[in-house]
Coordinates of C-alpha atoms in Angstrom, one line a residue:
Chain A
X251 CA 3.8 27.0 35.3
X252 CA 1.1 25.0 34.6
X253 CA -0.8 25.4 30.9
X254 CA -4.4 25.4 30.3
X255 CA -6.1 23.6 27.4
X256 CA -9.4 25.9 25.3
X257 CA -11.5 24.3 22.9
X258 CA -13.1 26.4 20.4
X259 CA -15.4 23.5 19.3
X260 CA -17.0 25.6 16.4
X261 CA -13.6 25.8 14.7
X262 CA -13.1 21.8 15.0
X263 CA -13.4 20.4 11.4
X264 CA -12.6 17.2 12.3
X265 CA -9.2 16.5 11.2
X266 CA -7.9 14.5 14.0
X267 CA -4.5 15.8 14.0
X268 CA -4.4 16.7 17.8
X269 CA -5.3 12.9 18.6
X270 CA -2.3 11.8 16.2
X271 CA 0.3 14.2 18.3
X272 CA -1.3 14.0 21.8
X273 CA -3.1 10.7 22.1
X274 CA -2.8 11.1 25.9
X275 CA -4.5 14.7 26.1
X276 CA -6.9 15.1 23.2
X277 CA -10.2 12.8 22.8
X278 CA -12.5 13.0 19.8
X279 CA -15.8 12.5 19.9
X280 CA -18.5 9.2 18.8
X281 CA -18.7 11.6 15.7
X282 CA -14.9 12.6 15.1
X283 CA -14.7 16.3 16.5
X284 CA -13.0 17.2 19.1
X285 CA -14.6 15.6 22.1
X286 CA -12.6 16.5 25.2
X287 CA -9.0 17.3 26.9
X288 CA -8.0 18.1 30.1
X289 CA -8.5 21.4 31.5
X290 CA -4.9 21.9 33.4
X291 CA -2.5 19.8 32.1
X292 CA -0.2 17.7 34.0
X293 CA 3.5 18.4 33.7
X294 CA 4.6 15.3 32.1
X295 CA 1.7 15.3 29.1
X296 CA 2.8 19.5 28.3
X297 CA 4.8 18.4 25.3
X298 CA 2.2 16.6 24.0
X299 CA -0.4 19.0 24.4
X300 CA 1.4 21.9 22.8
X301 CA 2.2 19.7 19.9
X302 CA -1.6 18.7 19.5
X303 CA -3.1 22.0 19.6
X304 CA 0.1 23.2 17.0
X305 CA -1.2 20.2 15.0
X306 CA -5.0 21.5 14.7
X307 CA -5.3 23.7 10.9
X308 CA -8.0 25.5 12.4
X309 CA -6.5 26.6 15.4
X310 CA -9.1 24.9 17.4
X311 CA -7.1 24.0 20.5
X312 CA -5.8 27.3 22.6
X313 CA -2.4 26.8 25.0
X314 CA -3.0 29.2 27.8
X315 CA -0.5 29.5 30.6
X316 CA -2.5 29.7 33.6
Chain B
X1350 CA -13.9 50.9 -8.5
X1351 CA -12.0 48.7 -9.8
X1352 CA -8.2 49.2 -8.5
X1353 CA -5.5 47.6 -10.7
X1354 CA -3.6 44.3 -9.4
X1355 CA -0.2 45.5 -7.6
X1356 CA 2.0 47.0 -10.0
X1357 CA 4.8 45.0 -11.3
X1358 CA 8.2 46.7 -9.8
X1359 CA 10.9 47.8 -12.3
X1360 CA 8.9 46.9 -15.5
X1361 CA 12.1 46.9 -17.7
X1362 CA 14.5 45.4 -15.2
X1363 CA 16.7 42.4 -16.5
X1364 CA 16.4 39.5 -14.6
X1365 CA 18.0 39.5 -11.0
X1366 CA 20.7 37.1 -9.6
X1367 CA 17.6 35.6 -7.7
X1368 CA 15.1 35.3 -10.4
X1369 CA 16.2 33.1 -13.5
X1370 CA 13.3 35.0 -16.5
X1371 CA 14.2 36.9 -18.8
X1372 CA 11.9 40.1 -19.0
X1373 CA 9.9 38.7 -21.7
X1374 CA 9.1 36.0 -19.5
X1375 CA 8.5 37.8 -16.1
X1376 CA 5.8 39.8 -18.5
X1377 CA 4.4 35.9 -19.1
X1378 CA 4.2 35.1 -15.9
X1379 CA 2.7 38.4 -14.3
X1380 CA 0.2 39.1 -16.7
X1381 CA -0.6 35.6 -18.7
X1382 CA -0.1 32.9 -15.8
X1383 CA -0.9 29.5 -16.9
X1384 CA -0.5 26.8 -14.3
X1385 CA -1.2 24.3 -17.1
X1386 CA 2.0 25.1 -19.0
X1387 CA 5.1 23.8 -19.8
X1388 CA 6.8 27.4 -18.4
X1389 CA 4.9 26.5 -15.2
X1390 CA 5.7 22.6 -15.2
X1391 CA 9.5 23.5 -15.1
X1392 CA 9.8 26.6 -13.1
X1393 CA 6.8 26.9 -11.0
X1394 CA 8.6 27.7 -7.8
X1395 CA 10.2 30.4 -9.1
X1396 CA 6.9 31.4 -11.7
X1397 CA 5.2 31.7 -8.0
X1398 CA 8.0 33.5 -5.8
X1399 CA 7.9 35.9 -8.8
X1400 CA 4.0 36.3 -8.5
X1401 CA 4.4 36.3 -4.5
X1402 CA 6.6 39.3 -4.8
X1403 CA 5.2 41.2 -7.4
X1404 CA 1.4 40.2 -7.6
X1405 CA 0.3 38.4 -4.6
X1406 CA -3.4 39.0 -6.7
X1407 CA -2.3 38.9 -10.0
X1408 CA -4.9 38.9 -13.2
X1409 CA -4.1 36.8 -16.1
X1410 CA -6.3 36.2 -19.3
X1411 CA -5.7 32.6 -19.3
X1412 CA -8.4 30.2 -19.6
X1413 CA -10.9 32.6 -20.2
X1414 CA -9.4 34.6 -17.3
X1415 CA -8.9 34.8 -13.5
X1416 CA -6.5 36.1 -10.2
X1417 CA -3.9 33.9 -8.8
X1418 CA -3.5 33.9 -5.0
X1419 CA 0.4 33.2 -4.0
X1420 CA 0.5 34.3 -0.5
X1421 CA -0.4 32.5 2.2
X1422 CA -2.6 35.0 4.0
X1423 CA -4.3 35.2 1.0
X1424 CA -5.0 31.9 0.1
X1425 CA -5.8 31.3 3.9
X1426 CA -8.4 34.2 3.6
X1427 CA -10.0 32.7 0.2
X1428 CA -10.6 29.6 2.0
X1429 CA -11.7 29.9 4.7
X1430 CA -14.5 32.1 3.5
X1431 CA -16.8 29.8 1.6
X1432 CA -19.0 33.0 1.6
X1433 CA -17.3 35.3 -0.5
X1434 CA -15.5 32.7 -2.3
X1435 CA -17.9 29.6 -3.3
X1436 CA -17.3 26.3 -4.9
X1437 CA -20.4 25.4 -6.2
X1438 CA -19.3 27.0 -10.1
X1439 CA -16.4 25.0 -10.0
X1440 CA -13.1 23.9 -8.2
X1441 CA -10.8 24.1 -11.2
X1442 CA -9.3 26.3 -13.6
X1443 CA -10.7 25.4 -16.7
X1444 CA -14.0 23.5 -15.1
X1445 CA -15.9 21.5 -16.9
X1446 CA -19.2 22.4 -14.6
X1447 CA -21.7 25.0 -15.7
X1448 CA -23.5 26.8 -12.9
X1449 CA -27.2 25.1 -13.7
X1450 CA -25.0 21.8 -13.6
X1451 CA -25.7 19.8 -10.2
X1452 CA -22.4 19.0 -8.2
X1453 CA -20.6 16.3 -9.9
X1454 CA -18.6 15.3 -6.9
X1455 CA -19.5 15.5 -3.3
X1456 CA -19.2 17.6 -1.0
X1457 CA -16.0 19.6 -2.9
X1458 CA -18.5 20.9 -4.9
X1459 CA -21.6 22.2 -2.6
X1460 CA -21.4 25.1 -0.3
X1461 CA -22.4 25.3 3.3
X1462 CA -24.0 24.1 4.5
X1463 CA -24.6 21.3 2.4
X1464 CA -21.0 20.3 2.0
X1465 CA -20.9 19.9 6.3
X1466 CA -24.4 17.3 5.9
X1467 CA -21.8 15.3 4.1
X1468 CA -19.1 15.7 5.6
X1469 CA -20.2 15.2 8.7
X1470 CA -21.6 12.3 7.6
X1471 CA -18.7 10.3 6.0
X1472 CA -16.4 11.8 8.7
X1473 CA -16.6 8.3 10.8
X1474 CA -14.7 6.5 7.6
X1475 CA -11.9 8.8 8.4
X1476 CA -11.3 8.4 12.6
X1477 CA -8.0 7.4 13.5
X1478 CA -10.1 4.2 14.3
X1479 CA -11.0 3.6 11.1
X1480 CA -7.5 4.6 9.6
X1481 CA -5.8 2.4 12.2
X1482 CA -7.3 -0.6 10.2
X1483 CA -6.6 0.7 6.9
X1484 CA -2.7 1.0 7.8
X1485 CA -3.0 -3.3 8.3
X1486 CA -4.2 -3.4 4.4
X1487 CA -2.0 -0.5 3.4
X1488 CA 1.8 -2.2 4.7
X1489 CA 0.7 -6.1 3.7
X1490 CA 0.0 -4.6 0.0
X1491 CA 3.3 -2.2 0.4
X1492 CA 5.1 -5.6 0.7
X1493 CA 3.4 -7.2 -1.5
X1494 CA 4.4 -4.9 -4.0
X1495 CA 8.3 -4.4 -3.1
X1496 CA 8.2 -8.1 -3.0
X1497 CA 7.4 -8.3 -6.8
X1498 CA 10.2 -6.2 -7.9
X1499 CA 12.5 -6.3 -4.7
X1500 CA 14.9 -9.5 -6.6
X1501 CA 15.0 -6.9 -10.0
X1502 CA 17.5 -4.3 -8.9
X1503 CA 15.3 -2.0 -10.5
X1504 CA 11.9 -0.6 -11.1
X1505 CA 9.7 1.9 -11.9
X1506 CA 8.3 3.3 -8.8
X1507 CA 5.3 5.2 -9.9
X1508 CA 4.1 2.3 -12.0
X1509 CA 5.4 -0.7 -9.5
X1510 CA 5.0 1.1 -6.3
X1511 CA 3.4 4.4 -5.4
X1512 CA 0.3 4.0 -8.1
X1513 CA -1.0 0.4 -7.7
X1514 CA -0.2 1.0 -3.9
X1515 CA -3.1 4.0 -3.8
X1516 CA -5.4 2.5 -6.5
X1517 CA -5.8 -0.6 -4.7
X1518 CA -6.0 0.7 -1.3
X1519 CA -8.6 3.7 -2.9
X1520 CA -10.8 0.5 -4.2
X1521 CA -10.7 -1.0 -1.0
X1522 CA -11.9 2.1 0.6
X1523 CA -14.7 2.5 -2.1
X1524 CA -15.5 -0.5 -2.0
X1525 CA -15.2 -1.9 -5.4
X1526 CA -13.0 -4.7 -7.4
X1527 CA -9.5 -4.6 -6.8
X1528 CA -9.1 -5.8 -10.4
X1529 CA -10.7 -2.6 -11.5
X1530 CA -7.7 -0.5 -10.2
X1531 CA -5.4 0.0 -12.5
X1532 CA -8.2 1.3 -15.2
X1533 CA -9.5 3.6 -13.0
X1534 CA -5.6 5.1 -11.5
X1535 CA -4.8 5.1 -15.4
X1536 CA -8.0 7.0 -16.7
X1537 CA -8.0 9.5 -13.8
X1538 CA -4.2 10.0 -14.0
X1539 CA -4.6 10.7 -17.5
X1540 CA -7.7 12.8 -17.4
X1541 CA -5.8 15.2 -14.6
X1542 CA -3.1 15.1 -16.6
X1543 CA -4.9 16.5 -19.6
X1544 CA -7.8 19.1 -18.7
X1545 CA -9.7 19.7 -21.4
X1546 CA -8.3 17.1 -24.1
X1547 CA -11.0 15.4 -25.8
X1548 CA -9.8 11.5 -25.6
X1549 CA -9.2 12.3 -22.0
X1550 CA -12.8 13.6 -21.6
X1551 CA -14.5 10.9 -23.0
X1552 CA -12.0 8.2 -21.1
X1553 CA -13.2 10.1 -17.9
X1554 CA -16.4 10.1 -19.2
X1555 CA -16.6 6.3 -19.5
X1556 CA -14.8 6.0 -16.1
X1557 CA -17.7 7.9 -14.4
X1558 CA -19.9 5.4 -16.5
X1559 CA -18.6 2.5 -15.1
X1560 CA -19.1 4.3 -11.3
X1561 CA -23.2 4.9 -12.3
X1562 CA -23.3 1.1 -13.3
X1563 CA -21.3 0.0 -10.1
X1564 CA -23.4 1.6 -8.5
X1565 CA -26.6 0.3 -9.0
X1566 CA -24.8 -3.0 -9.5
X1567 CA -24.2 -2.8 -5.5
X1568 CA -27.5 -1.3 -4.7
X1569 CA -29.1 -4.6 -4.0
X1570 CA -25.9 -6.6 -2.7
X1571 CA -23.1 -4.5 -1.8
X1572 CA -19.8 -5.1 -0.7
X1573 CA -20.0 -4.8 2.9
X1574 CA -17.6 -2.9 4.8
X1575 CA -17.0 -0.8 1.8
X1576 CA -18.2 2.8 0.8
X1577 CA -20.6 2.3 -1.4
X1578 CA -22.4 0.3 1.1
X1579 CA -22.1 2.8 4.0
X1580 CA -23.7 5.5 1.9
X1581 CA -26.7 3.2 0.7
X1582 CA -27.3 3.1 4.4
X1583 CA -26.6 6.7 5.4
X1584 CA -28.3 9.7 6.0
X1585 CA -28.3 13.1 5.0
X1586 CA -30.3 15.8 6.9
X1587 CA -32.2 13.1 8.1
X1588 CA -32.6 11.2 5.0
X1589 CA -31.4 8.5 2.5
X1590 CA -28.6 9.7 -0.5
X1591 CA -30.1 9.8 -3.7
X1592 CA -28.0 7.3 -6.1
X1593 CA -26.6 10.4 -8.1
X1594 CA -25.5 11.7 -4.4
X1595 CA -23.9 8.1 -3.8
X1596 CA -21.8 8.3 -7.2
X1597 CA -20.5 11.6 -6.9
X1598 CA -18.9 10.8 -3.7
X1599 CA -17.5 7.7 -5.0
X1600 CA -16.7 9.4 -7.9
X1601 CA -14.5 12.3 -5.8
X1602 CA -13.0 9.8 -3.5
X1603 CA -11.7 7.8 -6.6
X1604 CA -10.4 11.0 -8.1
X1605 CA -8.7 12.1 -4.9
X1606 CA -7.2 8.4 -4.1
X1607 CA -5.6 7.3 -7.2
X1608 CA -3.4 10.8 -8.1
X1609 CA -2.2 12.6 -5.9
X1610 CA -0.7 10.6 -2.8
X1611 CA 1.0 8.6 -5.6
X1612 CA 2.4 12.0 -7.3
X1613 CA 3.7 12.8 -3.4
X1614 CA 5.1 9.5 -3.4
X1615 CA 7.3 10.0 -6.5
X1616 CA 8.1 13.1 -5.7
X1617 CA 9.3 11.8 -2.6
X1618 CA 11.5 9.5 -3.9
X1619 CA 13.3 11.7 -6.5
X1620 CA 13.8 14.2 -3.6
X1621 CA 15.4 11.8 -1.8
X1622 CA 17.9 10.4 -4.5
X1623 CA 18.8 13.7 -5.0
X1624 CA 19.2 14.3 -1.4
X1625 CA 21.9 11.2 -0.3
X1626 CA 23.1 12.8 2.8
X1627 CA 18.9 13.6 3.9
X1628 CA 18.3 10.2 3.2
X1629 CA 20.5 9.0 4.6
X1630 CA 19.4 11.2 8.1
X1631 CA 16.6 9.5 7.9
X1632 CA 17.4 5.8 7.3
X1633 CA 19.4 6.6 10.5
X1634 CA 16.7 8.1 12.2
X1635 CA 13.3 6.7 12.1
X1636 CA 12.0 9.0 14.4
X1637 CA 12.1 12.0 12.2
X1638 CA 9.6 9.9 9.5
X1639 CA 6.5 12.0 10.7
X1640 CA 8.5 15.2 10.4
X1641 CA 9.7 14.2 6.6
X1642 CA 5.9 13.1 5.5
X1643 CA 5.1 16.6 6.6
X1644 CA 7.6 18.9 5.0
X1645 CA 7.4 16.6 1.8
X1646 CA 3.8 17.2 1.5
X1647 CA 4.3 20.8 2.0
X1648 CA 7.3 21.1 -0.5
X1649 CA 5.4 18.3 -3.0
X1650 CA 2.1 19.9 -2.6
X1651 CA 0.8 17.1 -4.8
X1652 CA -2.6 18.6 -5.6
X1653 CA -1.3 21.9 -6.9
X1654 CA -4.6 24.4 -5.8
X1655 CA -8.3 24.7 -6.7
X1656 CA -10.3 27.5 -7.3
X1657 CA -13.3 29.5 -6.3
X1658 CA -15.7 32.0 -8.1
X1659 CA -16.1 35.3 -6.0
X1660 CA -20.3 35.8 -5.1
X1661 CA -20.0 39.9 -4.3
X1662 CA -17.9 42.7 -4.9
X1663 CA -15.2 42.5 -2.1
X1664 CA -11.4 43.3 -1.9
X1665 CA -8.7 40.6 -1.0
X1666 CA -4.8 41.3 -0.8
X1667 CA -5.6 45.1 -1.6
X1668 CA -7.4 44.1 -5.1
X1669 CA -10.9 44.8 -6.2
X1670 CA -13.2 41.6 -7.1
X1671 CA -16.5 41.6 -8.8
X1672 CA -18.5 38.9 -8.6
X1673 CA -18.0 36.2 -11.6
X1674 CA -14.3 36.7 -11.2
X1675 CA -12.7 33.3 -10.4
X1676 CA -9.0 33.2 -7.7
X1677 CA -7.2 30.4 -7.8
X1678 CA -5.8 29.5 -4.3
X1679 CA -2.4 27.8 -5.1
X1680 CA -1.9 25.9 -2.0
X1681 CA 1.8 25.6 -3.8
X1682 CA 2.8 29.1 -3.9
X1683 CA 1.0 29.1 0.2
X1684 CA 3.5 26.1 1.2
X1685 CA 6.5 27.9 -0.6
X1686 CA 5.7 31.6 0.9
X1687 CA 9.4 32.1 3.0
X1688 CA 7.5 34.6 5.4
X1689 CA 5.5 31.4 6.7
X1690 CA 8.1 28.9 6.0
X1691 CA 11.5 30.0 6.1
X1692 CA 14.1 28.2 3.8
X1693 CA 10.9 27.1 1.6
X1694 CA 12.7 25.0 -0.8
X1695 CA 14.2 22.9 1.6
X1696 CA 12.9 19.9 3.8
X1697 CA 13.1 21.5 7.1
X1698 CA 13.1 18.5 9.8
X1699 CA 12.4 20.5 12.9
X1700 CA 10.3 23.4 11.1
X1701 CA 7.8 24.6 14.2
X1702 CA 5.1 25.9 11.8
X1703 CA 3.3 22.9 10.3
X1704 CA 0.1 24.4 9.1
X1705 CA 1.3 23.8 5.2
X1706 CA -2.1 24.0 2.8
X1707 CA -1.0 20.7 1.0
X1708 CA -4.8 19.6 2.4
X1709 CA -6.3 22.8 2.1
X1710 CA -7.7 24.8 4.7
X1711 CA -11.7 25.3 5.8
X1712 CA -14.6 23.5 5.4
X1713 CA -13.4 21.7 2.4
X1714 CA -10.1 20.7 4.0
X1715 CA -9.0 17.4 2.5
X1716 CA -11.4 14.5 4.6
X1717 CA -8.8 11.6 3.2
X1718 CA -5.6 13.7 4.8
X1719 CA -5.1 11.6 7.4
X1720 CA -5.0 8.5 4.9
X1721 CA -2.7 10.2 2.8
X1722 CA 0.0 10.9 5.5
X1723 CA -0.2 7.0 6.4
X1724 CA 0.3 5.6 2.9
X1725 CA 3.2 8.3 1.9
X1726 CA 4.8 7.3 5.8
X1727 CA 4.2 3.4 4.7
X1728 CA 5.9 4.1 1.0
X1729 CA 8.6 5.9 3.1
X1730 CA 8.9 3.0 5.2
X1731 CA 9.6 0.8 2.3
X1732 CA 11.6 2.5 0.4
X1733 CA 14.1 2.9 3.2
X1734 CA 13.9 -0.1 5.3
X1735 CA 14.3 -2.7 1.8
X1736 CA 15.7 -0.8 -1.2
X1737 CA 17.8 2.4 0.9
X1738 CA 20.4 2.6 -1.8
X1739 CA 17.9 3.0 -4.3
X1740 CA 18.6 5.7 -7.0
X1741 CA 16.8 7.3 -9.5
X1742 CA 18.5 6.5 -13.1
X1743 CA 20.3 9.9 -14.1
X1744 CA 17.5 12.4 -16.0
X1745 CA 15.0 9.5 -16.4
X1746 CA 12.4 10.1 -13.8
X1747 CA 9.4 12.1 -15.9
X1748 CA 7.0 14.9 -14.6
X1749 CA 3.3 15.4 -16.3
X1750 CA 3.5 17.1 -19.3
X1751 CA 0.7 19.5 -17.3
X1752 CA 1.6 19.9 -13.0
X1753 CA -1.3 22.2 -13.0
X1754 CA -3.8 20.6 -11.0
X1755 CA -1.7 17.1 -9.9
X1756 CA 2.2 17.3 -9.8
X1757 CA 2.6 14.0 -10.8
X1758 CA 5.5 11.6 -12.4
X1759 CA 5.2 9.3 -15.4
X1760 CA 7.7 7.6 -14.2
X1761 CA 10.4 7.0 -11.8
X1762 CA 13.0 4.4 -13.4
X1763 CA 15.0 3.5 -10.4
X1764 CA 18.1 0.9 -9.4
X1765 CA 19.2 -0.6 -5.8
X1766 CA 21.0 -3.4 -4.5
X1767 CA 18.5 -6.5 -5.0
X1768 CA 16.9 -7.6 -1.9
X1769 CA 14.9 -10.2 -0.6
X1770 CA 10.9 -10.9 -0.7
X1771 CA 9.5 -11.0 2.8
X1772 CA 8.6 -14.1 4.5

């Protein structure tokens, strides 16, 4: 089942984590905050995503499953 | 009303199989808590699991008097609400700043939302662009420094390794003399290690002298690429720092450079002699280096917690607060708290929670944690791919007489098989 990716970009504190553990899913910003990730992720880039958004201390990034 | 902090349980009880204090000390540690002693620099797990259990907000009269958070929901709570709990009348237990005293670093000490305008501001230094090109400086002076002591068979590893390793990196980041950095690691070392002594006042003192003169020495040439030179040219809520705004930074990124990373680095390293059969899982397994940086700074928790001053009455944990009263958050007793992280004591490889408070939490959240990871995973790197057989020399490595704001070592005498410079 496919997951979806939330950003709560008010909780972003820019600690870059989720680029560290999901390079491939998470993108930051020109400033450093949490720029952009894809909405549904594909299959093979689910690990990475779910340890990105474990990786964020402020909870920024929600898993959903769609 | 005020309500009293949780009740100790069994006020008479003898010490349990679990809890090593006699009763006379439990009474120490529940009502007179002193993160600055020697009972607390030998037993402060068990000092904390002992507060955790009994009083998660627990009032003590030391240093003129405060609560001590030791849950994690707690400590989470505290900071995370800048609010309720504010930094701007001092991070430390005892402080040296006044409340009609401007900030002396920047941004730890400034509330929102002038802590964000400079955060946000220096946040560029700290991408994983920027820290990408810091890693490149980081493992050739690594090398350079095993390579000095590498043909020994044995060194000291805080005063070889771990401390020159972050004081010169923290210089190149600041952008000052590399000579300088052994004065400054030595006179901040010694001032954290010493709150409130009065030769380690007035060494700090002449340490934050030399930052003012470096300071303006820079104003008209500085060293480019270096921090000092980005904040001449930066902006704050649309203007230029003033030059007391420019030191304090410098002045908070020396003070968080040249302590505690190398006090996680030590720690490391005794952990690991201790632990043959870990170490040796991880010389085997390279992969799992992440995972150890994470769970060592968790257990390590090299910067030990900071405090806030409560603004209104309010209620945390079930107690009563007035405003004045000062909490300290121990991001120690949060990383050790088993109903977070089962099997506390232990480096967990494969632990699934890895929201430890070794970096605190919030909108003062450690801006350098990224750098320290990398220089702890580049010391690990070193120490297991040139000297793996190292080993601590039998009850010689020394903690800080005082753990209670950096759990540092004085030294780490160790021995290995001699090896060979690099190319």
């Amino acid at each position: 089942m496919p997951i979806k990716i939330i950003l709560h970009k008010d909780r972003c504190n820019g600690h870059a984590r989720c680029v560290r553990k999901a390079p491939d899913v998470y993108r930051l910003d020109e400033r450093g905050f949490i720029g952009s990730a894809p909405e549904t992720v594909p299959a093979e880039l689910e690990d990475q995503a779910i340890a990105g958004a474990g990786a964020c201390p402020e909870e920024a990034i929600e898993i959903v499953q769609s | 009303m005020r309500r009293k902090s949780v009740e100790q349980k069994n006020p008479g009880a003898v010490s349990s199989p679990a809890c090593p204090f006699s009763a006379e000390t439990q009474e120490k540690i529940l009502h007179h808590f002193d993160h600055h002693s020697s009972l607390y620099r030998d037993h402060s797990a068990e000092a904390l699991k002992l507060l955790r259990d009994q009083a998660p907000v627990a009032k003590t009269d030391a240093h003129g008097g405060f609560y001590v958070l030791t849950r994690y929901q707690d400590v989470l709570e505290a900071a995370r609400d800048d609010e309720r709990f504010c930094s701007f009348w001092g991070i430390t237990i005892p402080t040296n700043k006044a409340p009609w005293d401007r900030a002396q670093t920047i941004p730890i000490d400034l509330d929102p939302p002038y802590n964000e305008l400079f955060r946000d501001m220096m946040l560029p230094l700290f991408t994983p662009k920027a820290i990408d090109a810091y890693g490149v400086f980081l493992r050739q002076t690594a090398t350079k420094l095993v390579d000095a002591f590498i043909e020994k068979g044995e060194a000291d590893l805080a005063r070889d390794f771990g401390s020159p390793l972050t004081a010169l990196f923290t210089m190149e980041l600041a952008g000052i003399d590399h000579a300088q950095a052994d004065f400054y690691a030595s006179t901040i070392q010694y001032g954290i290690a010493h709150p409130g002594d009065p030769d380690a006042l007035a060494r700090m003192a002449e340490a934050r002298g030399r930052v003012s003169r470096e300071v303006a020495a820079q104003k008209d040439n500085p060293r480019s690429g270096g921090l000092i030179d980005y904040l001449f040219k930066a902006r704050v809520g649309g203007r230029p720092l003033m030059d007391w705004e420019i030191e304090a930074i410098v002045w908070l990124v020396l003070l968080g450079g040249v302590d505690s990373t190398q006090a996680t680095i030590s720690n490391m390293a005794v952990h690991l002699s201790d632990h043959p059969e870990l170490k040796q899982r991880l010389i085997e397994h390279p992969d799992s280096w992440d995972d150890a940086v994470e769970e060592y700074l968790r257990l390590v928790t090299p910067q030990q917690g900071l405090s806030r001053t409560v603004t209104r009455e309010t209620s945390l944990g079930g107690v009563e607060l007035q405003r004045g009263d000062r909490v300290l958050m121990s991001w120690q007793a949060a990383n050790l708290d088993e109903s977070v992280f089962p099997n506390p004591n232990e480096i967990v490889l494969d632990r699934k929670n890895k929201r430890h408070l070794a970096f605190g939490i919030g909108k003062h959240r450690c801006m350098g944690s990224n750098i320290g990871r990398l220089e702890v995973l580049i010391a690990l790197e070193q120490l297991l791919t040139r000297i793996p057989d190292f080993k601590v020399k039998a009850g010689e490595a020394e903690l800080s007489a005082d753990i209670g704001t950096v759990k540092a070592y004085k030294k780490v005498p160790i021995t290995f098989t001699p090896g060979k410079r690099s190319a």
